[in-house]
Amino acid sequence: MTVRSLLLWLQHHFLTLDRYVLRQLLVALAATTGGLAALIWLMQSLHFVSLVVDRGLSLRVFIELTSLLLPSFVAVVMPITTFIVSLFVYQRLASDRELTVMQAAGLSPFSLARPGLICAALSTLIVFVLNVWIVPSSYHAFRQYELQIRNKMAAFMLQDGVFTKVSNTMTVYIRSRDQNGVLWGILVEDDRQPDNHATILASHGNMVMVNDVPRVVLYDGSRQVLDRKTGRLNMLVFKQDTMDFSTAHPSSQHLRDSAEMSLSELLSPDPNAVSARDTGKFKVEGWRRLTSPLTCFSFAMIGMFAMLRGAFSRHGSVTRPLVAVLCVVGLLAVTMLLQNLAGRNMRLIPLIPLFATLPGLVCAYLLFMPEIKANRRQPQQA
C-alpha cells in the first residue's frame, strides 16, 4: 500500500520531478561550461604572457584584454558541455535507481527527457545569441584593444643604445634620451614595404601619440630608400618628418577577420573586400554560426537516447555512455572536415545544417516514436 501511494504521488507531481531534474542539469551545465571555458581562457592567455613579462603590461589590462575572448570560448564549448551534462545527470539518475522509479510511476520517455530538452533549448538559444551578436562584437573589441596596446607599447619600449625590434618589419635605435623625452641619434630600419627598404637617420626627435598610434617627429635627417627591383638608392634630406611606429602595416589595420564580421557580411561577402578564393570560407563561417547552436540539441539527444532507450540495468552500463561519447567525437570530426571541404567547394554547404540537425532528429524519432504510436493505438482499441 505504501509503494502504491508513492507511485500515485509521483504521477501527480511530475512537474516537481521536472524541476528536480532540470535544476541538476542547469547547475551542472553552468559549472561545466564555466570551468571548461576558464581552462581554455587560461591556456589561450599564455600567448599574451610575453606582454606582461617582457613589456610590462599591467595585470588589469591583461585580464581586460583576454576576457574579451571568453564569449567565443563559451560558444565553442557549450554544445559539448550540454552533451556531457545530459549524459552525466541521466547516468547518475539511472545509477541511483531514480529513473527506474520514475518509469515505474508511468512516466513516458518524453516526460523523462523533457528537462533535458528544456536544457538543450536554453543552450541552443544562448549559443545562437553568442554566435550572431556577442562574439563578433567582443572579438572586434579584442582586436582593436590589442592593436592599441601594442602600438602604445611600441612607443615606450625603446631603450638607449639598443636596437629595438618594434615589429617584424621595423627596428629602431636611439643613442640617448634626455629628461624632456627628446630622442637623440635616431636610426630606423623600415621594411614595411617589401619592395622599398628604407633607412631613416635623424639628429633628434619627439615621440607623440595620434589616435592611439605612436608617431615620432624627426628633425635634421635623411631618408634612404632602396628599390629592390631596380637596385637604385633614393635619398631624401629633410628638416622635419613624421613616421608612425605602429606594429601593423597601415593597410592591414583595416583588414577585418571573419570572426568579427556580422552574419550578413559573411553570408553575402562584399566582392570588393573579399577575394573570390575566400568567399567560400566566409560563407562557411556564416553557416557555422547558424548551425552550431543546433548541435546543442543533437548532442543532448544523443546523450538522453543513450540513457533512456532500452531497459535499465541494475548494475549500470558503460557501453551506452561510451558509444554516445564516440558518436559525438565522430560527429565533431566529420563536421570539422565538412566545413574545411565546403570552404573549397560551396556545393557542400547544405550538408552543414544537415549534419547539425540530423543526429538529434534521428535520436528523437527512435526515442519518442514508440510512445506516439502507442498513444494512437489506445483510442482505436477503446
mmCIF file of C-alpha atoms in Angstrom:
data_model
loop_
_atom_site.group_PDB
_atom_site.id
_atom_site.type_symbol
_atom_site.label_atom_id
_atom_site.label_comp_id
_atom_site.label_asym_id
_atom_site.label_seq_id
_atom_site.Cartn_x
_atom_site.Cartn_y
_atom_site.Cartn_z
ATOM 1 C CA MET A 1 0.000 0.000 0.000
ATOM 2 C CA THR A 2 2.830 2.355 0.810
ATOM 3 C CA VAL A 3 4.527 1.695 -2.528
ATOM 4 C CA ARG A 4 1.247 2.268 -4.376
ATOM 5 C CA SER A 5 0.729 5.560 -2.577
ATOM 6 C CA LEU A 6 4.246 6.602 -3.518
ATOM 7 C CA LEU A 7 3.639 5.788 -7.180
ATOM 8 C CA LEU A 8 0.367 7.752 -7.188
ATOM 9 C CA TRP A 9 2.123 10.703 -5.603
ATOM 10 C CA LEU A 10 4.798 10.621 -8.297
ATOM 11 C CA GLN A 11 2.189 10.527 -11.033
ATOM 12 C CA HIS A 12 0.516 13.682 -9.712
ATOM 13 C CA HIS A 13 3.759 15.519 -9.139
ATOM 14 C CA PHE A 14 5.625 15.026 -12.413
ATOM 15 C CA LEU A 15 6.182 18.801 -12.658
ATOM 16 C CA THR A 16 8.127 18.621 -9.406
ATOM 17 C CA LEU A 17 10.273 15.897 -10.936
ATOM 18 C CA ASP A 18 10.851 18.111 -13.980
ATOM 19 C CA ARG A 19 12.093 20.905 -11.755
ATOM 20 C CA TYR A 20 14.238 18.453 -9.797
ATOM 21 C CA VAL A 21 15.995 17.079 -12.895
ATOM 22 C CA LEU A 22 16.152 20.457 -14.650
ATOM 23 C CA ARG A 23 17.810 22.070 -11.644
ATOM 24 C CA GLN A 24 20.533 19.432 -11.701
ATOM 25 C CA LEU A 25 21.027 19.887 -15.437
ATOM 26 C CA LEU A 26 21.287 23.679 -15.284
ATOM 27 C CA VAL A 27 23.630 23.731 -12.288
ATOM 28 C CA ALA A 28 25.889 21.139 -13.895
ATOM 29 C CA LEU A 29 25.744 22.985 -17.239
ATOM 30 C CA ALA A 30 26.764 26.299 -15.676
ATOM 31 C CA ALA A 31 29.598 24.711 -13.680
ATOM 32 C CA THR A 32 30.930 22.598 -16.552
ATOM 33 C CA THR A 33 30.723 25.350 -19.164
ATOM 34 C CA GLY A 34 32.276 27.912 -16.842
ATOM 35 C CA GLY A 35 35.098 25.592 -15.823
ATOM 36 C CA LEU A 36 35.936 24.463 -19.347
ATOM 37 C CA ALA A 37 35.751 27.996 -20.753
ATOM 38 C CA ALA A 38 38.011 29.222 -17.944
ATOM 39 C CA LEU A 39 40.504 26.444 -18.705
ATOM 40 C CA ILE A 40 40.606 27.375 -22.400
ATOM 41 C CA TRP A 41 40.909 31.049 -21.449
ATOM 42 C CA LEU A 42 43.876 30.237 -19.223
ATOM 43 C CA MET A 43 45.583 28.250 -21.995
ATOM 44 C CA GLN A 44 44.977 30.935 -24.624
ATOM 45 C CA SER A 45 46.140 33.668 -22.246
ATOM 46 C CA LEU A 46 49.617 32.138 -22.290
ATOM 47 C CA HIS A 47 50.080 33.681 -25.749
ATOM 48 C CA PHE A 48 49.879 37.130 -24.141
ATOM 49 C CA VAL A 49 52.088 36.438 -21.124
ATOM 50 C CA SER A 50 55.054 37.927 -23.005
ATOM 51 C CA LEU A 51 53.273 41.290 -22.953
ATOM 52 C CA VAL A 52 53.305 41.122 -19.146
ATOM 53 C CA VAL A 53 56.770 39.636 -18.630
ATOM 54 C CA ASP A 54 58.740 41.341 -21.387
ATOM 55 C CA ARG A 55 56.909 44.605 -21.920
ATOM 56 C CA GLY A 56 55.442 45.407 -18.532
ATOM 57 C CA LEU A 57 51.734 45.141 -19.313
ATOM 58 C CA SER A 58 49.669 45.554 -16.153
ATOM 59 C CA LEU A 59 47.638 42.626 -14.831
ATOM 60 C CA ARG A 60 44.420 44.636 -15.051
ATOM 61 C CA VAL A 61 44.890 45.410 -18.743
ATOM 62 C CA PHE A 62 45.929 41.787 -19.369
ATOM 63 C CA ILE A 63 42.692 40.477 -17.818
ATOM 64 C CA GLU A 64 40.581 43.068 -19.656
ATOM 65 C CA LEU A 65 42.162 42.105 -22.975
ATOM 66 C CA THR A 66 41.915 38.325 -22.648
ATOM 67 C CA SER A 67 38.424 38.370 -21.090
ATOM 68 C CA LEU A 68 37.086 39.694 -24.409
ATOM 69 C CA LEU A 69 37.750 36.202 -25.798
ATOM 70 C CA LEU A 70 35.566 34.436 -23.211
ATOM 71 C CA PRO A 71 32.272 34.671 -25.205
ATOM 72 C CA SER A 72 33.869 32.840 -28.132
ATOM 73 C CA PHE A 73 35.139 30.094 -25.793
ATOM 74 C CA VAL A 74 31.670 29.650 -24.272
ATOM 75 C CA ALA A 75 30.088 29.406 -27.732
ATOM 76 C CA VAL A 76 32.561 26.678 -28.714
ATOM 77 C CA VAL A 77 32.329 24.507 -25.603
ATOM 78 C CA MET A 78 28.617 24.786 -24.813
ATOM 79 C CA PRO A 79 27.410 22.109 -27.296
ATOM 80 C CA ILE A 80 29.967 19.713 -25.804
ATOM 81 C CA THR A 81 29.123 20.567 -22.193
ATOM 82 C CA THR A 82 25.395 20.204 -22.945
ATOM 83 C CA PHE A 83 26.066 16.642 -24.086
ATOM 84 C CA ILE A 84 28.294 15.903 -21.095
ATOM 85 C CA VAL A 85 25.717 17.247 -18.646
ATOM 86 C CA SER A 86 22.807 15.380 -20.267
ATOM 87 C CA LEU A 87 24.738 12.127 -20.257
ATOM 88 C CA PHE A 88 26.125 12.539 -16.736
ATOM 89 C CA VAL A 89 22.902 13.623 -14.998
ATOM 90 C CA TYR A 90 20.762 10.905 -16.561
ATOM 91 C CA GLN A 91 23.502 8.344 -15.896
ATOM 92 C CA ARG A 92 23.527 9.368 -12.244
ATOM 93 C CA LEU A 93 19.731 9.165 -12.067
ATOM 94 C CA ALA A 94 19.884 5.675 -13.554
ATOM 95 C CA SER A 95 22.629 4.506 -11.195
ATOM 96 C CA ASP A 96 20.657 5.821 -8.189
ATOM 97 C CA ARG A 97 17.537 3.920 -9.413
ATOM 98 C CA GLU A 98 15.649 7.218 -9.697
ATOM 99 C CA LEU A 99 14.924 6.670 -13.386
ATOM 100 C CA THR A 100 13.607 3.213 -12.575
ATOM 101 C CA VAL A 101 11.183 4.664 -10.024
ATOM 102 C CA MET A 102 10.062 7.365 -12.449
ATOM 103 C CA GLN A 103 9.471 4.807 -15.169
ATOM 104 C CA ALA A 104 7.566 2.575 -12.763
ATOM 105 C CA ALA A 105 5.386 5.573 -11.904
ATOM 106 C CA GLY A 106 4.278 5.641 -15.528
ATOM 107 C CA LEU A 107 6.394 8.479 -16.842
ATOM 108 C CA SER A 108 6.954 8.147 -20.576
ATOM 109 C CA PRO A 109 10.320 8.606 -22.322
ATOM 110 C CA PHE A 110 9.203 12.070 -23.403
ATOM 111 C CA SER A 111 8.334 13.023 -19.819
ATOM 112 C CA LEU A 112 11.719 11.766 -18.641
ATOM 113 C CA ALA A 113 13.515 13.643 -21.428
ATOM 114 C CA ARG A 114 11.537 16.870 -21.015
ATOM 115 C CA PRO A 115 14.016 18.524 -18.569
ATOM 116 C CA GLY A 116 16.878 17.615 -20.899
ATOM 117 C CA LEU A 117 15.005 19.110 -23.854
ATOM 118 C CA ILE A 118 14.440 22.342 -21.928
ATOM 119 C CA CYS A 119 18.137 22.467 -21.020
ATOM 120 C CA ALA A 120 19.116 21.814 -24.658
ATOM 121 C CA ALA A 121 16.733 24.535 -25.887
ATOM 122 C CA LEU A 122 18.250 27.011 -23.429
ATOM 123 C CA SER A 123 21.772 26.096 -24.561
ATOM 124 C CA THR A 124 20.744 26.468 -28.203
ATOM 125 C CA LEU A 125 19.362 29.948 -27.540
ATOM 126 C CA ILE A 126 22.462 31.047 -25.631
ATOM 127 C CA VAL A 127 24.869 29.820 -28.323
ATOM 128 C CA PHE A 128 22.747 31.445 -31.046
ATOM 129 C CA VAL A 129 22.849 34.826 -29.286
ATOM 130 C CA LEU A 130 26.587 34.466 -28.717
ATOM 131 C CA ASN A 131 27.358 33.499 -32.317
ATOM 132 C CA VAL A 132 25.202 36.126 -34.001
ATOM 133 C CA TRP A 133 25.705 39.180 -31.799
ATOM 134 C CA ILE A 134 28.042 38.922 -28.809
ATOM 135 C CA VAL A 135 31.068 37.049 -30.204
ATOM 136 C CA PRO A 136 31.598 39.292 -33.295
ATOM 137 C CA SER A 137 31.375 42.427 -31.147
ATOM 138 C CA SER A 138 33.676 41.125 -28.413
ATOM 139 C CA TYR A 139 36.253 39.819 -30.897
ATOM 140 C CA HIS A 140 36.250 43.129 -32.760
ATOM 141 C CA ALA A 141 36.809 44.938 -29.458
ATOM 142 C CA PHE A 142 39.606 42.478 -28.642
ATOM 143 C CA ARG A 143 41.454 43.160 -31.920
ATOM 144 C CA GLN A 144 41.131 46.916 -31.533
ATOM 145 C CA TYR A 145 42.259 46.795 -27.906
ATOM 146 C CA GLU A 146 45.195 44.526 -28.714
ATOM 147 C CA LEU A 147 46.357 46.805 -31.552
ATOM 148 C CA GLN A 148 46.022 49.844 -29.316
ATOM 149 C CA ILE A 149 48.079 48.212 -26.549
ATOM 150 C CA ARG A 150 50.826 47.017 -28.886
ATOM 151 C CA ASN A 151 51.061 50.420 -30.543
ATOM 152 C CA LYS A 152 51.326 52.200 -27.213
ATOM 153 C CA MET A 153 53.961 49.754 -26.010
ATOM 154 C CA ALA A 154 55.947 50.241 -29.185
ATOM 155 C CA ALA A 155 56.249 53.918 -28.303
ATOM 156 C CA PHE A 156 57.688 53.350 -24.822
ATOM 157 C CA MET A 157 59.740 50.180 -25.222
ATOM 158 C CA LEU A 158 62.686 51.962 -26.858
ATOM 159 C CA GLN A 159 65.903 51.676 -24.853
ATOM 160 C CA ASP A 160 69.006 53.810 -25.114
ATOM 161 C CA GLY A 161 71.840 52.255 -27.099
ATOM 162 C CA VAL A 162 69.815 49.146 -28.024
ATOM 163 C CA PHE A 163 68.482 48.021 -31.394
ATOM 164 C CA THR A 164 64.810 47.531 -30.538
ATOM 165 C CA LYS A 165 62.705 45.329 -32.808
ATOM 166 C CA VAL A 166 59.398 47.181 -32.699
ATOM 167 C CA SER A 167 57.809 44.676 -35.103
ATOM 168 C CA ASN A 168 58.840 42.050 -37.625
ATOM 169 C CA THR A 169 59.382 44.795 -40.202
ATOM 170 C CA MET A 170 60.838 47.657 -38.142
ATOM 171 C CA THR A 171 63.935 48.087 -35.983
ATOM 172 C CA VAL A 172 64.699 51.308 -34.101
ATOM 173 C CA TYR A 173 67.910 52.534 -32.466
ATOM 174 C CA ILE A 174 68.310 55.642 -30.303
ATOM 175 C CA ARG A 175 71.601 56.816 -28.882
ATOM 176 C CA SER A 176 70.139 58.551 -25.823
ATOM 177 C CA ARG A 177 67.034 60.140 -24.325
ATOM 178 C CA ASP A 178 67.112 63.313 -22.211
ATOM 179 C CA GLN A 179 64.883 64.286 -19.278
ATOM 180 C CA ASN A 180 62.452 66.125 -21.576
ATOM 181 C CA GLY A 181 61.796 62.958 -23.597
ATOM 182 C CA VAL A 182 63.777 64.087 -26.640
ATOM 183 C CA LEU A 183 65.346 61.204 -28.554
ATOM 184 C CA TRP A 184 68.895 61.739 -29.866
ATOM 185 C CA GLY A 185 70.739 59.838 -32.565
ATOM 186 C CA ILE A 186 67.825 58.026 -34.211
ATOM 187 C CA LEU A 187 68.172 55.221 -36.745
ATOM 188 C CA VAL A 188 65.162 53.356 -38.154
ATOM 189 C CA GLU A 189 65.172 50.307 -40.431
ATOM 190 C CA ASP A 190 61.729 50.254 -42.030
ATOM 191 C CA ASP A 191 60.852 47.217 -44.156
ATOM 192 C CA ARG A 192 57.054 47.507 -44.066
ATOM 193 C CA GLN A 193 57.039 47.944 -47.835
ATOM 194 C CA PRO A 194 58.859 44.825 -49.101
ATOM 195 C CA ASP A 195 59.937 46.390 -52.413
ATOM 196 C CA ASN A 196 61.213 49.613 -50.853
ATOM 197 C CA HIS A 197 63.539 49.098 -47.904
ATOM 198 C CA ALA A 198 64.001 52.393 -46.060
ATOM 199 C CA THR A 199 66.684 53.584 -43.658
ATOM 200 C CA ILE A 200 65.928 56.772 -41.746
ATOM 201 C CA LEU A 201 68.563 58.761 -39.889
ATOM 202 C CA ALA A 202 67.745 61.783 -37.733
ATOM 203 C CA SER A 203 69.600 64.034 -35.341
ATOM 204 C CA HIS A 204 66.797 64.053 -32.780
ATOM 205 C CA GLY A 205 63.046 63.602 -32.439
ATOM 206 C CA ASN A 206 59.994 63.626 -30.189
ATOM 207 C CA MET A 207 57.517 60.816 -29.526
ATOM 208 C CA VAL A 208 53.795 61.650 -29.770
ATOM 209 C CA MET A 209 50.524 59.670 -29.822
ATOM 210 C CA VAL A 210 47.983 60.442 -32.560
ATOM 211 C CA ASN A 211 44.697 58.452 -32.400
ATOM 212 C CA ASP A 212 46.399 55.774 -30.268
ATOM 213 C CA VAL A 213 49.093 55.333 -32.939
ATOM 214 C CA PRO A 214 52.692 56.122 -31.859
ATOM 215 C CA ARG A 215 54.422 58.634 -34.086
ATOM 216 C CA VAL A 216 57.833 60.230 -33.885
ATOM 217 C CA VAL A 217 58.638 63.678 -35.245
ATOM 218 C CA LEU A 218 62.137 63.563 -36.741
ATOM 219 C CA TYR A 219 64.408 66.587 -37.213
ATOM 220 C CA ASP A 220 67.500 67.151 -39.362
ATOM 221 C CA GLY A 221 67.782 63.791 -41.025
ATOM 222 C CA SER A 222 67.646 61.787 -44.218
ATOM 223 C CA ARG A 223 65.529 59.012 -45.651
ATOM 224 C CA GLN A 224 67.286 56.450 -47.865
ATOM 225 C CA VAL A 225 65.060 54.106 -49.859
ATOM 226 C CA LEU A 226 66.437 51.135 -51.780
ATOM 227 C CA ASP A 227 64.290 49.939 -54.676
ATOM 228 C CA ARG A 228 64.772 46.173 -54.665
ATOM 229 C CA LYS A 229 63.565 45.806 -58.234
ATOM 230 C CA THR A 230 65.947 48.322 -59.821
ATOM 231 C CA GLY A 231 68.645 48.394 -57.126
ATOM 232 C CA ARG A 232 68.511 52.190 -57.151
ATOM 233 C CA LEU A 233 69.091 54.162 -53.946
ATOM 234 C CA ASN A 234 66.970 57.280 -53.436
ATOM 235 C CA MET A 235 67.826 59.773 -50.695
ATOM 236 C CA LEU A 236 65.651 62.500 -49.241
ATOM 237 C CA VAL A 237 67.122 65.069 -46.836
ATOM 238 C CA PHE A 238 64.572 66.704 -44.528
ATOM 239 C CA LYS A 239 64.405 69.269 -41.777
ATOM 240 C CA GLN A 240 61.309 67.683 -40.259
ATOM 241 C CA ASP A 241 59.487 64.455 -40.972
ATOM 242 C CA THR A 242 56.920 62.226 -39.225
ATOM 243 C CA MET A 243 56.597 58.452 -39.186
ATOM 244 C CA ASP A 244 54.473 56.029 -37.229
ATOM 245 C CA PHE A 245 55.710 53.142 -35.098
ATOM 246 C CA SER A 246 52.527 51.071 -35.288
ATOM 247 C CA THR A 247 53.121 47.317 -35.127
ATOM 248 C CA ALA A 248 50.951 46.641 -38.166
ATOM 249 C CA HIS A 249 51.198 47.860 -41.714
ATOM 250 C CA PRO A 250 48.789 50.781 -42.216
ATOM 251 C CA SER A 251 46.796 48.903 -44.835
ATOM 252 C CA SER A 252 46.479 45.807 -42.644
ATOM 253 C CA GLN A 253 44.909 47.747 -39.768
ATOM 254 C CA HIS A 254 41.687 47.986 -41.757
ATOM 255 C CA LEU A 255 41.520 44.278 -42.636
ATOM 256 C CA ARG A 256 38.790 42.515 -40.695
ATOM 257 C CA ASP A 257 38.850 38.932 -39.582
ATOM 258 C CA SER A 258 35.860 36.718 -40.347
ATOM 259 C CA ALA A 259 35.286 36.234 -36.611
ATOM 260 C CA GLU A 260 34.450 39.931 -36.174
ATOM 261 C CA MET A 261 32.132 40.219 -39.178
ATOM 262 C CA SER A 262 28.357 40.216 -38.886
ATOM 263 C CA LEU A 263 26.249 37.335 -40.130
ATOM 264 C CA SER A 264 25.024 39.276 -43.173
ATOM 265 C CA GLU A 265 28.594 40.171 -44.144
ATOM 266 C CA LEU A 266 29.599 36.510 -44.003
ATOM 267 C CA LEU A 267 26.671 35.091 -45.954
ATOM 268 C CA SER A 268 26.874 37.858 -48.608
ATOM 269 C CA PRO A 269 30.559 38.851 -48.767
ATOM 270 C CA ASP A 270 31.465 42.136 -50.403
ATOM 271 C CA PRO A 271 33.388 41.236 -53.607
ATOM 272 C CA ASN A 272 35.427 44.436 -53.228
ATOM 273 C CA ALA A 273 36.625 43.438 -49.755
ATOM 274 C CA VAL A 274 36.758 39.627 -50.073
ATOM 275 C CA SER A 275 38.588 37.787 -52.809
ATOM 276 C CA ALA A 276 36.761 35.122 -54.798
ATOM 277 C CA ARG A 277 39.067 32.479 -53.316
ATOM 278 C CA ASP A 278 37.977 33.332 -49.759
ATOM 279 C CA THR A 279 34.247 33.692 -50.459
ATOM 280 C CA GLY A 280 33.579 30.046 -49.577
ATOM 281 C CA LYS A 281 35.406 30.343 -46.250
ATOM 282 C CA PHE A 282 33.329 33.349 -45.233
ATOM 283 C CA LYS A 283 30.051 31.654 -46.175
ATOM 284 C CA VAL A 284 31.047 28.515 -44.270
ATOM 285 C CA GLU A 285 31.782 30.654 -41.206
ATOM 286 C CA GLY A 286 28.330 32.224 -41.517
ATOM 287 C CA TRP A 287 26.607 28.845 -41.750
ATOM 288 C CA ARG A 288 28.706 27.559 -38.856
ATOM 289 C CA ARG A 289 27.365 30.360 -36.670
ATOM 290 C CA LEU A 290 23.801 29.490 -37.627
ATOM 291 C CA THR A 291 24.086 25.728 -37.243
ATOM 292 C CA SER A 292 26.446 25.243 -34.290
ATOM 293 C CA PRO A 293 23.653 26.148 -31.810
ATOM 294 C CA LEU A 294 21.594 23.278 -33.254
ATOM 295 C CA THR A 295 24.326 20.839 -32.236
ATOM 296 C CA CYS A 296 23.374 21.551 -28.614
ATOM 297 C CA PHE A 297 20.040 19.847 -29.305
ATOM 298 C CA SER A 298 21.604 16.998 -31.300
ATOM 299 C CA PHE A 299 24.312 16.248 -28.743
ATOM 300 C CA ALA A 300 21.837 16.397 -25.857
ATOM 301 C CA MET A 301 19.520 13.991 -27.701
ATOM 302 C CA ILE A 302 22.393 11.558 -28.228
ATOM 303 C CA GLY A 303 23.123 11.596 -24.505
ATOM 304 C CA MET A 304 19.475 11.154 -23.494
ATOM 305 C CA PHE A 305 18.891 8.474 -26.119
ATOM 306 C CA ALA A 306 21.831 6.501 -24.755
ATOM 307 C CA MET A 307 20.400 6.584 -21.222
ATOM 308 C CA LEU A 308 16.631 6.413 -21.812
ATOM 309 C CA ARG A 309 16.436 3.921 -24.654
ATOM 310 C CA GLY A 310 16.131 0.276 -23.724
ATOM 311 C CA ALA A 311 15.921 -1.492 -20.397
ATOM 312 C CA PHE A 312 17.611 -0.112 -17.317
ATOM 313 C CA SER A 313 20.379 -2.250 -15.878
ATOM 314 C CA ARG A 314 20.548 -2.745 -12.118
ATOM 315 C CA HIS A 315 24.332 -2.802 -12.264
ATOM 316 C CA GLY A 316 24.688 0.142 -14.619
ATOM 317 C CA SER A 317 26.092 0.111 -18.109
ATOM 318 C CA VAL A 318 29.293 1.552 -19.510
ATOM 319 C CA THR A 319 28.650 0.533 -23.106
ATOM 320 C CA ARG A 320 25.889 3.004 -23.901
ATOM 321 C CA PRO A 321 27.678 6.113 -22.491
ATOM 322 C CA LEU A 322 30.872 5.071 -24.244
ATOM 323 C CA VAL A 323 29.064 4.658 -27.581
ATOM 324 C CA ALA A 324 27.430 8.060 -27.100
ATOM 325 C CA VAL A 325 30.805 9.704 -26.463
ATOM 326 C CA LEU A 326 32.306 8.074 -29.549
ATOM 327 C CA CYS A 327 29.333 9.232 -31.648
ATOM 328 C CA VAL A 328 29.768 12.848 -30.530
ATOM 329 C CA VAL A 329 33.518 12.744 -31.147
ATOM 330 C CA GLY A 330 32.905 11.304 -34.600
ATOM 331 C CA LEU A 331 30.307 13.987 -35.382
ATOM 332 C CA LEU A 332 32.723 16.733 -34.308
ATOM 333 C CA ALA A 333 35.441 15.296 -36.563
ATOM 334 C CA VAL A 334 33.082 14.945 -39.528
ATOM 335 C CA THR A 335 31.760 18.489 -39.011
ATOM 336 C CA MET A 336 35.260 19.983 -39.000
ATOM 337 C CA LEU A 337 36.180 18.016 -42.124
ATOM 338 C CA LEU A 338 32.960 19.046 -43.853
ATOM 339 C CA GLN A 339 33.496 22.731 -43.058
ATOM 340 C CA ASN A 340 37.015 22.541 -44.447
ATOM 341 C CA LEU A 341 35.809 20.892 -47.667
ATOM 342 C CA ALA A 342 32.845 23.266 -48.010
ATOM 343 C CA GLY A 343 35.214 26.228 -47.914
ATOM 344 C CA ARG A 344 36.714 24.931 -51.160
ATOM 345 C CA ASN A 345 33.508 23.571 -52.692
ATOM 346 C CA MET A 346 30.434 25.645 -51.765
ATOM 347 C CA ARG A 347 28.074 22.962 -53.095
ATOM 348 C CA LEU A 348 28.764 21.070 -49.839
ATOM 349 C CA ILE A 349 27.447 23.902 -47.661
ATOM 350 C CA PRO A 350 23.882 22.425 -47.416
ATOM 351 C CA LEU A 351 25.418 19.414 -45.662
ATOM 352 C CA ILE A 352 26.473 21.615 -42.721
ATOM 353 C CA PRO A 353 22.945 22.166 -41.315
ATOM 354 C CA LEU A 354 22.061 18.575 -42.223
ATOM 355 C CA PHE A 355 24.834 17.119 -40.059
ATOM 356 C CA ALA A 356 23.970 19.570 -37.275
ATOM 357 C CA THR A 357 20.306 18.547 -37.003
ATOM 358 C CA LEU A 358 20.000 15.013 -38.397
ATOM 359 C CA PRO A 359 21.555 13.130 -35.413
ATOM 360 C CA GLY A 360 19.211 14.844 -32.981
ATOM 361 C CA LEU A 361 16.149 14.224 -35.138
ATOM 362 C CA VAL A 362 17.028 10.549 -35.580
ATOM 363 C CA CYS A 363 17.515 10.053 -31.835
ATOM 364 C CA ALA A 364 14.258 11.899 -31.092
ATOM 365 C CA TYR A 365 12.389 9.726 -33.590
ATOM 366 C CA LEU A 366 13.744 6.473 -32.172
ATOM 367 C CA LEU A 367 13.125 7.590 -28.581
ATOM 368 C CA PHE A 368 9.662 9.153 -28.843
ATOM 369 C CA MET A 369 8.019 7.440 -31.829
ATOM 370 C CA PRO A 370 7.076 4.197 -29.952
ATOM 371 C CA GLU A 371 5.255 6.345 -27.378
ATOM 372 C CA ILE A 372 3.425 8.306 -30.110
ATOM 373 C CA LYS A 373 2.347 5.109 -31.858
ATOM 374 C CA ALA A 374 1.132 3.629 -28.569
ATOM 375 C CA ASN A 375 -0.953 6.734 -27.845
ATOM 376 C CA ARG A 376 -2.517 6.472 -31.299
ATOM 377 C CA ARG A 377 -3.483 2.824 -30.786
ATOM 378 C CA GLN A 378 -5.249 3.440 -27.461
ATOM 379 C CA PRO A 379 -8.236 5.413 -28.899
ATOM 380 C CA GLN A 380 -8.649 2.840 -31.644
ATOM 381 C CA GLN A 381 -8.742 -0.021 -29.145
ATOM 382 C CA ALA A 382 -11.179 1.875 -26.969
#
